[in-house]
Short mmCIF file of C-alpha atoms and ligand atoms in Angstrom, two decimals:
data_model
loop_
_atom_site.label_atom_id
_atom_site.label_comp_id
_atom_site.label_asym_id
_atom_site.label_seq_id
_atom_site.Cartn_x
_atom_site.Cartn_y
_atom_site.Cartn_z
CA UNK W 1 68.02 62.64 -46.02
CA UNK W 2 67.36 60.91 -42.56
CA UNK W 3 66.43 63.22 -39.84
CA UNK W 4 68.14 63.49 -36.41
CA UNK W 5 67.50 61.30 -33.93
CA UNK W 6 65.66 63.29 -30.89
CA UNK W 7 66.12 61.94 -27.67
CA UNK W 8 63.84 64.68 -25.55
CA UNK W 9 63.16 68.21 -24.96
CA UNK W 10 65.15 69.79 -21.98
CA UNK W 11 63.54 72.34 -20.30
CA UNK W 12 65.60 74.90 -20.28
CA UNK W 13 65.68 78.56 -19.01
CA UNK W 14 65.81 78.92 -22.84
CA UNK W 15 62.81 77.54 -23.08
CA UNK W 16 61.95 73.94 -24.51
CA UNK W 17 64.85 72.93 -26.98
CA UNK W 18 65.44 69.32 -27.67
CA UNK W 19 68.76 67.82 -26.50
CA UNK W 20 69.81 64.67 -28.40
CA UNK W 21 71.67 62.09 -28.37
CA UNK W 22 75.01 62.65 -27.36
CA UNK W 23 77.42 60.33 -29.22
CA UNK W 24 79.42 61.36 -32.00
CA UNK W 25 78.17 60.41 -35.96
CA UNK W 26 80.63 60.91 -39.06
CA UNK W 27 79.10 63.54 -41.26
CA UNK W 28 76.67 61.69 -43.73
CA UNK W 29 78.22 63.54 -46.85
CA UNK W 30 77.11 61.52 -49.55
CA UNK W 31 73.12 61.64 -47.93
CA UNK W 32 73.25 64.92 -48.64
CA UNK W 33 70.97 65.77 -51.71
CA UNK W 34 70.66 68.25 -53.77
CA UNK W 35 68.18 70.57 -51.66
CA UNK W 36 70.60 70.06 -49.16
CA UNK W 37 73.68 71.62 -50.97
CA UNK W 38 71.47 74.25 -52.82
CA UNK W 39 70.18 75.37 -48.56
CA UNK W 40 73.64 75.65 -48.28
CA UNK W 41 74.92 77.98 -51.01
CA UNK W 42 71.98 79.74 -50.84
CA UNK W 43 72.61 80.73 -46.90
CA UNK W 44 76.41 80.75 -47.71
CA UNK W 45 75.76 83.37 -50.84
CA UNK W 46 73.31 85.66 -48.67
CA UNK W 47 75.36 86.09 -45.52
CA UNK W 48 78.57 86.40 -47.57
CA UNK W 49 77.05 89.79 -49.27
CA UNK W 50 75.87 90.72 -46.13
CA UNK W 51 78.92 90.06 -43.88
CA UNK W 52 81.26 92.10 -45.90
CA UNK W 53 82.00 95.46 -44.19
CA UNK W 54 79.89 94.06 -41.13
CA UNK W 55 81.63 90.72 -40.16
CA UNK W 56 85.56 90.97 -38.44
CA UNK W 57 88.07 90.42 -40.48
CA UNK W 58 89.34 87.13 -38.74
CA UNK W 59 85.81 85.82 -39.91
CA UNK W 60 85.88 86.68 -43.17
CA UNK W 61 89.31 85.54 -43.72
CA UNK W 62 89.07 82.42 -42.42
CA UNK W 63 86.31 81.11 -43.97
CA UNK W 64 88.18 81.75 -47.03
CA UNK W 65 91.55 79.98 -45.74
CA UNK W 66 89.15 76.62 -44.86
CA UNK W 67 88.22 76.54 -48.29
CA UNK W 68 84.48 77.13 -47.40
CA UNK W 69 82.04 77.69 -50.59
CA UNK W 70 78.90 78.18 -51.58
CA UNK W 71 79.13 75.04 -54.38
CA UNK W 72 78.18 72.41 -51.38
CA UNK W 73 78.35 70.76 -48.00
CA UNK W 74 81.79 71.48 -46.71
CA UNK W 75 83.07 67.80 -45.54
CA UNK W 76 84.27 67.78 -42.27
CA UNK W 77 87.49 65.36 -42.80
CA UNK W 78 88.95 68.40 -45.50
CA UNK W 79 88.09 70.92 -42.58
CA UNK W 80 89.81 68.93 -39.68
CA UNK W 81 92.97 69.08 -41.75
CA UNK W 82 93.02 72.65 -42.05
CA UNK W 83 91.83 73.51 -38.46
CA UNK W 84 93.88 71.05 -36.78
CA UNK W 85 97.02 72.79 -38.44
CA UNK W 86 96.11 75.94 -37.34
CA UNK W 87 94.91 75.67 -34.15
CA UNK W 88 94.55 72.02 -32.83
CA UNK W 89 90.59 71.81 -33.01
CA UNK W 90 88.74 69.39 -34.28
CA UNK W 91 84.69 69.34 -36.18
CA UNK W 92 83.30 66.35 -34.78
CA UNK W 93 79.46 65.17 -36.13
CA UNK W 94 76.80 65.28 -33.47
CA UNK W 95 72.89 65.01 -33.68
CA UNK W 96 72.54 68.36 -32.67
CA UNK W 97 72.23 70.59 -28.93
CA UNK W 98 73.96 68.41 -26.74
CA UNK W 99 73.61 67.76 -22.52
CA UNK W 100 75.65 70.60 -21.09
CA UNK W 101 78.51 68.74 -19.69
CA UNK W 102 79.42 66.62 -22.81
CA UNK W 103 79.12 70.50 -24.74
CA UNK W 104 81.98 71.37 -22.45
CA UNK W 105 83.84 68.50 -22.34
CA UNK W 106 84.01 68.53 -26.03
CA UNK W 107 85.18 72.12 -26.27
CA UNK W 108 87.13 71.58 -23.25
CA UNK W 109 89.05 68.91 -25.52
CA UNK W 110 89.02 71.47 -28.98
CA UNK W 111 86.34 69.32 -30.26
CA UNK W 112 83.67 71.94 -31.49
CA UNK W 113 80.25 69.40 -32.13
CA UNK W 114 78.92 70.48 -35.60
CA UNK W 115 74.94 69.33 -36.09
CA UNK W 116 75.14 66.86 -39.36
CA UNK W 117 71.93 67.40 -40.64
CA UNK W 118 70.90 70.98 -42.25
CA UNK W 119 67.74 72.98 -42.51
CA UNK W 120 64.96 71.88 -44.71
CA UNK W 121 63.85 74.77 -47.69
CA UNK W 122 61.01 75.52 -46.25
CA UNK W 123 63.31 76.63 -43.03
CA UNK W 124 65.80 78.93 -44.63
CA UNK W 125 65.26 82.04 -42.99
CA UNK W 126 64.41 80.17 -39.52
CA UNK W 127 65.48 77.56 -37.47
CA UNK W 128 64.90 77.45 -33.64
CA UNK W 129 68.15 74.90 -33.12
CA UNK W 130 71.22 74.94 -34.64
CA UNK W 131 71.77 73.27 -37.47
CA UNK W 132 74.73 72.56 -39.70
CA UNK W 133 74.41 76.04 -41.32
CA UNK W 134 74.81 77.62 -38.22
CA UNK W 135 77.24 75.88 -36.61
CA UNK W 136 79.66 75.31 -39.83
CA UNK W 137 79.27 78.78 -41.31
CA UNK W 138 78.57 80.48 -38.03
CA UNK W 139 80.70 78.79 -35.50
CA UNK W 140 83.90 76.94 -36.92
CA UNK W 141 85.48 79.57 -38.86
CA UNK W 142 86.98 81.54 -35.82
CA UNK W 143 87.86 78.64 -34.78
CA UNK W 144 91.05 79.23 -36.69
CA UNK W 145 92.10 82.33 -34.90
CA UNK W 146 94.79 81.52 -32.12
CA UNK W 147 93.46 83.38 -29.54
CA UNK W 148 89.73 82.42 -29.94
CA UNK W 149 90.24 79.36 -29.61
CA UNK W 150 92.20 79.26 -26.79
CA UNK W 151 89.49 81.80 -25.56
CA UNK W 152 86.47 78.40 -26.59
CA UNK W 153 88.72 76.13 -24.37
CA UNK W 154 89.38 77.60 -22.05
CA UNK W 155 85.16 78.18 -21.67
CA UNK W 156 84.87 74.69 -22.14
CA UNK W 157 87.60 74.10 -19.50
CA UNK W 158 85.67 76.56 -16.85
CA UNK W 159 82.05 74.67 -17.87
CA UNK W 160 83.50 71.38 -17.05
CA UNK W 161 84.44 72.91 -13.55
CA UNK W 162 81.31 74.79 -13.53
CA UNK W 163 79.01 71.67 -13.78
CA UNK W 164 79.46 70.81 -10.25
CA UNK W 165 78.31 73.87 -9.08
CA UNK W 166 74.74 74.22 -9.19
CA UNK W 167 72.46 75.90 -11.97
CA UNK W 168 73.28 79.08 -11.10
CA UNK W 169 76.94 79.07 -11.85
CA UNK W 170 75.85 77.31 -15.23
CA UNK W 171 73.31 80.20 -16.37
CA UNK W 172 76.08 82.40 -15.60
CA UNK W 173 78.23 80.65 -18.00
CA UNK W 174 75.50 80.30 -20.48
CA UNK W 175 75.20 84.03 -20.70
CA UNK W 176 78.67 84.48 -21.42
CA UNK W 177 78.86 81.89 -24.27
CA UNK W 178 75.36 84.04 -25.74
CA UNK W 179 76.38 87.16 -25.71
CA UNK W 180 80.17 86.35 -26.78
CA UNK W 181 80.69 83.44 -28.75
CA UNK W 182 76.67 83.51 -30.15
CA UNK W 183 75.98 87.25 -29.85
CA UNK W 184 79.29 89.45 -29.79
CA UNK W 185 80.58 92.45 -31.26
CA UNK W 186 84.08 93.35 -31.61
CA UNK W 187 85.77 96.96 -32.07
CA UNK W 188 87.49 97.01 -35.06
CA UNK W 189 89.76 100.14 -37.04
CA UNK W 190 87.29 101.88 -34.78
CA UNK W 191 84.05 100.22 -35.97
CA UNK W 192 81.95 97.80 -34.57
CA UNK W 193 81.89 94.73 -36.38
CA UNK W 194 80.31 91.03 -36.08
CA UNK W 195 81.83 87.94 -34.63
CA UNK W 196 78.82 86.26 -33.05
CA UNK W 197 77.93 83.57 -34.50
CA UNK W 198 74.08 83.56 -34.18
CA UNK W 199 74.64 86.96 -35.10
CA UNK W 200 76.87 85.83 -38.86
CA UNK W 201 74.39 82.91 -39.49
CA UNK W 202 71.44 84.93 -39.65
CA UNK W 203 70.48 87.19 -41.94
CA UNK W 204 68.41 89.72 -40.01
CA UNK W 205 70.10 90.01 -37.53
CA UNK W 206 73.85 91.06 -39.31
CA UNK W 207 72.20 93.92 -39.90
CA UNK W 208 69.93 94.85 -37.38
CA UNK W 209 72.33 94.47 -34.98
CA UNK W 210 75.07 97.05 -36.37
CA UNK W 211 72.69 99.29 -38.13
CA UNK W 212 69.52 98.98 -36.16
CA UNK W 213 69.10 102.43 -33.50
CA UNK W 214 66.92 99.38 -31.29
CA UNK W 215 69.73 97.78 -29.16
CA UNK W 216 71.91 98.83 -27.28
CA UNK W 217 75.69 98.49 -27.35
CA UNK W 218 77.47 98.25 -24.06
CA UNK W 219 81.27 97.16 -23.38
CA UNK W 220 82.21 93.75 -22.46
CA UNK W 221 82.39 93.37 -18.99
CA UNK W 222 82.45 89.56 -17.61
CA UNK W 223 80.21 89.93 -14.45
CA UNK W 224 77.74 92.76 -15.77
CA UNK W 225 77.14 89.61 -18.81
CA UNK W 226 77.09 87.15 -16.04
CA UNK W 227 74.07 88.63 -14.62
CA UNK W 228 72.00 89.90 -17.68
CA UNK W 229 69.43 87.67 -19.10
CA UNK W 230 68.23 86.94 -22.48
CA UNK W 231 65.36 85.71 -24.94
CA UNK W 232 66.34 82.90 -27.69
CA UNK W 233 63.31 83.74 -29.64
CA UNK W 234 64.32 87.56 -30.88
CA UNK W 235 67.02 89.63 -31.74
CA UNK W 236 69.09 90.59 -28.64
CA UNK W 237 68.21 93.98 -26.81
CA UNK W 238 71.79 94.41 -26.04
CA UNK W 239 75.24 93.27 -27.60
CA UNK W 240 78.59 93.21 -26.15
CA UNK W 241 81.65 94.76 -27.32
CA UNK W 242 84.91 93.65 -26.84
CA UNK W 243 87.89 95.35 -27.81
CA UNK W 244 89.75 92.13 -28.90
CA UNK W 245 89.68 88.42 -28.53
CA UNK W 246 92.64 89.49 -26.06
CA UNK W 247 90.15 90.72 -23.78
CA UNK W 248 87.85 87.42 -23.96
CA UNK W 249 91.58 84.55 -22.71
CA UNK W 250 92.31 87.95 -20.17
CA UNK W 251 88.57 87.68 -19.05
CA UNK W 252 88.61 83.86 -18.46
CA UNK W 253 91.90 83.55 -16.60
CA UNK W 254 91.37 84.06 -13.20
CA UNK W 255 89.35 81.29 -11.45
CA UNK W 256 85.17 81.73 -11.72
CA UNK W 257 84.59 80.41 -8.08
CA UNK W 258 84.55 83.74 -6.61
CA UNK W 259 82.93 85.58 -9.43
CA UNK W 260 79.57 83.08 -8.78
CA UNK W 261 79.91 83.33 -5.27
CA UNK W 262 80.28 86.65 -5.31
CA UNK W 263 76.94 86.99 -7.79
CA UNK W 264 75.09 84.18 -6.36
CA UNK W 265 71.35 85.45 -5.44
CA UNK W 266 71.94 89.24 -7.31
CA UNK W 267 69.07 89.26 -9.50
CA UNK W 268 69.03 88.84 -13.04
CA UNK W 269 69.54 92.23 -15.27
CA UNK W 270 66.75 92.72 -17.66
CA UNK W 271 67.61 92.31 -21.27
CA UNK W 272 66.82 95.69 -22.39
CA UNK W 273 68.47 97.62 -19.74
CA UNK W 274 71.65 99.87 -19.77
CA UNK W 275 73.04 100.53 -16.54
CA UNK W 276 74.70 103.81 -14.84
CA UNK W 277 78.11 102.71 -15.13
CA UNK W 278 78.05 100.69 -18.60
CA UNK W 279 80.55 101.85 -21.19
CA UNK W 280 77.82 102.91 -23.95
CA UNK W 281 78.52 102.58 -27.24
CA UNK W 282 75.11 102.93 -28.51
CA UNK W 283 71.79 103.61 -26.55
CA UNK W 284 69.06 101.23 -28.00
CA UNK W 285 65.55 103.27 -28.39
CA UNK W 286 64.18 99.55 -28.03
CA UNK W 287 61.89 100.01 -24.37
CA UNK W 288 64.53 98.47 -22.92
CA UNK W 289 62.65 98.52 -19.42
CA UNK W 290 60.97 95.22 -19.84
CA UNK W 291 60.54 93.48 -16.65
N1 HBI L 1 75.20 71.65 -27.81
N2 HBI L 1 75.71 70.86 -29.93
C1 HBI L 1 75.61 71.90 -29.08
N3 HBI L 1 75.90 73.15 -29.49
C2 HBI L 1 75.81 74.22 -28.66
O1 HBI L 1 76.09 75.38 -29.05
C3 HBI L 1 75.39 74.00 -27.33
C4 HBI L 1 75.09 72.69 -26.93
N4 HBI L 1 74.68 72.45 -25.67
C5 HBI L 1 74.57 73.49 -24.68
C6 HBI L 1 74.88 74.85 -25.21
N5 HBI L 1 75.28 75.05 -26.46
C7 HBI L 1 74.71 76.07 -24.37
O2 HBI L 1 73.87 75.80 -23.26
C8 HBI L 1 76.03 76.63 -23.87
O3 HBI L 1 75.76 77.81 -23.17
C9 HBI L 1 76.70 75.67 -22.97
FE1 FE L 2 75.62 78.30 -31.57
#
């Protein structure tokens, strides 16, 4: 199979990740070979036994509802039919992390860019950028729940307006899309379950991060996550719990504008912290002072 095309690596406050070229490709289905489709069942298989009882039910069922297997490659075309029915979005093929502004202006459109290329064998249990595993089985699935995706537009929506205003309005918008869409936890029949999906693609970390006494678990709250940094190399120190997608469209109605302004210069909260007036869930026994 052809590898990606890699246009540079952006230095970003996560570190160096390459950003590539932005245009959109069709998926290369029939390149796929045979290590290809056997990475995929093989992730597919794993996080499926691990996801049950620890992944939300809107997950779980709608990964089932796109047709999604382990037997090979979903094609993108079969999902688009599906997803557009339920919810208007579309999978378009990209080459992988994308400039920020087209990322928003794609989700701003309910266009979710899916990486066309997957990991190599040798990869399976790591990958430093997302590939198609993560963004297919990790990503797209809640796609099909109403209210998530009007909650991933509307973030698109509010990036597109953010990009004008200077990098710090943009990290602050980064952290929400980590610790929600990549890294969230939702209350569920009075559980905590999985809807992240850096969380659901990775095998690790759907368990460390329910079961694990290390993290901690504090309630969603937009500007405390606007503020509180993270690492992209290690499980998080601290996941977010929302009560309900509800709360994530009620969180990004009002306008951002004053929000940045009003956190613009406030330094960044460390990782591993809880603070005085979090709503605890869990209280990690990681250090959780790190600087
Ligand atoms: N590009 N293809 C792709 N996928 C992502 O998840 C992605 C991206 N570019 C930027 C980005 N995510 C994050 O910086 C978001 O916080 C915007
Ligand atoms: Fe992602």
């Amino acid at each position: 199979m052809s590898t990606p095309r890699r246009v540079e690596n952006l230095h970003t406050d996560k570190g160096k990740v390459p950003v590539y070229a932005t245009g959109i490709v069709e998926q290369p289905w029939d390149d796929y070979d045979a290590a290809d489709h056997t990475t995929w069942g093989t992730l597919y298989r794993r996080q499926r036994a691990l996801l049950a009882g620890r992944a939300c039910d809107e997950f779980l069922q709608a990964q089932d509802v796109m047709g999604m297997s382990p037997q090979a490659i979903p094609r993108y075309r079969e999902l688009n039919a599906v997803l557009g029915q339920a919810t208007g979005w579309q999978l378009v093929g990209v080459e992988g992390l994308l400039p920020e502004l087209d990322f928003f202006q794609h989700l701003a459109a309910r266009r979710f860019p899916v990486t066309w290329w997957i990991r190599r064998p040798e990869q399976i249990d790591y990958i430093a950028e997302p590939d198609l595993f993560h963004d297919l089985f990790g990503h797209v699935p809640l796609l099909m729940d109403p209210m998530f995706a009007d909650y991933m537009q509307a973030y698109g929506r509010g990036g597109v307006k953010a990009h004008g205003l200077g990098a710090e309005a943009l990290q602050n918008l980064a952290r929400l899309y980590w610790y929600t869409v990549e890294f969230g936890l939702v209350r569920q029949r009075g559980e905590l379950r999985i809807y992240g999906a850096g969380i659901v693609s990775s095998g690790g970390e759907s368990v460390h991060a329910l079961e694990s006494a290390a993290p901690n678990h504090v309630g969603f709250d937009l500007e405390r996550i606007m503020r509180t940094g993270y690492r992209i190399d290690s499980y998080q120190e601290t996941y977010f719990v929302i009560d309900s997608f509800e709360q994530l469209i009620q969180a990004t109605r009002p306008d951002f504008a004053p929000i940045y302004a009003r956190l613009a210069g406030l330094p960044a909260i460390a990782p591993g912290l809880v603070l005085a007036d979090d709503r605890v869930f869990q209280r990690g026994t990681g250090n959780g002072d790190d600087a």
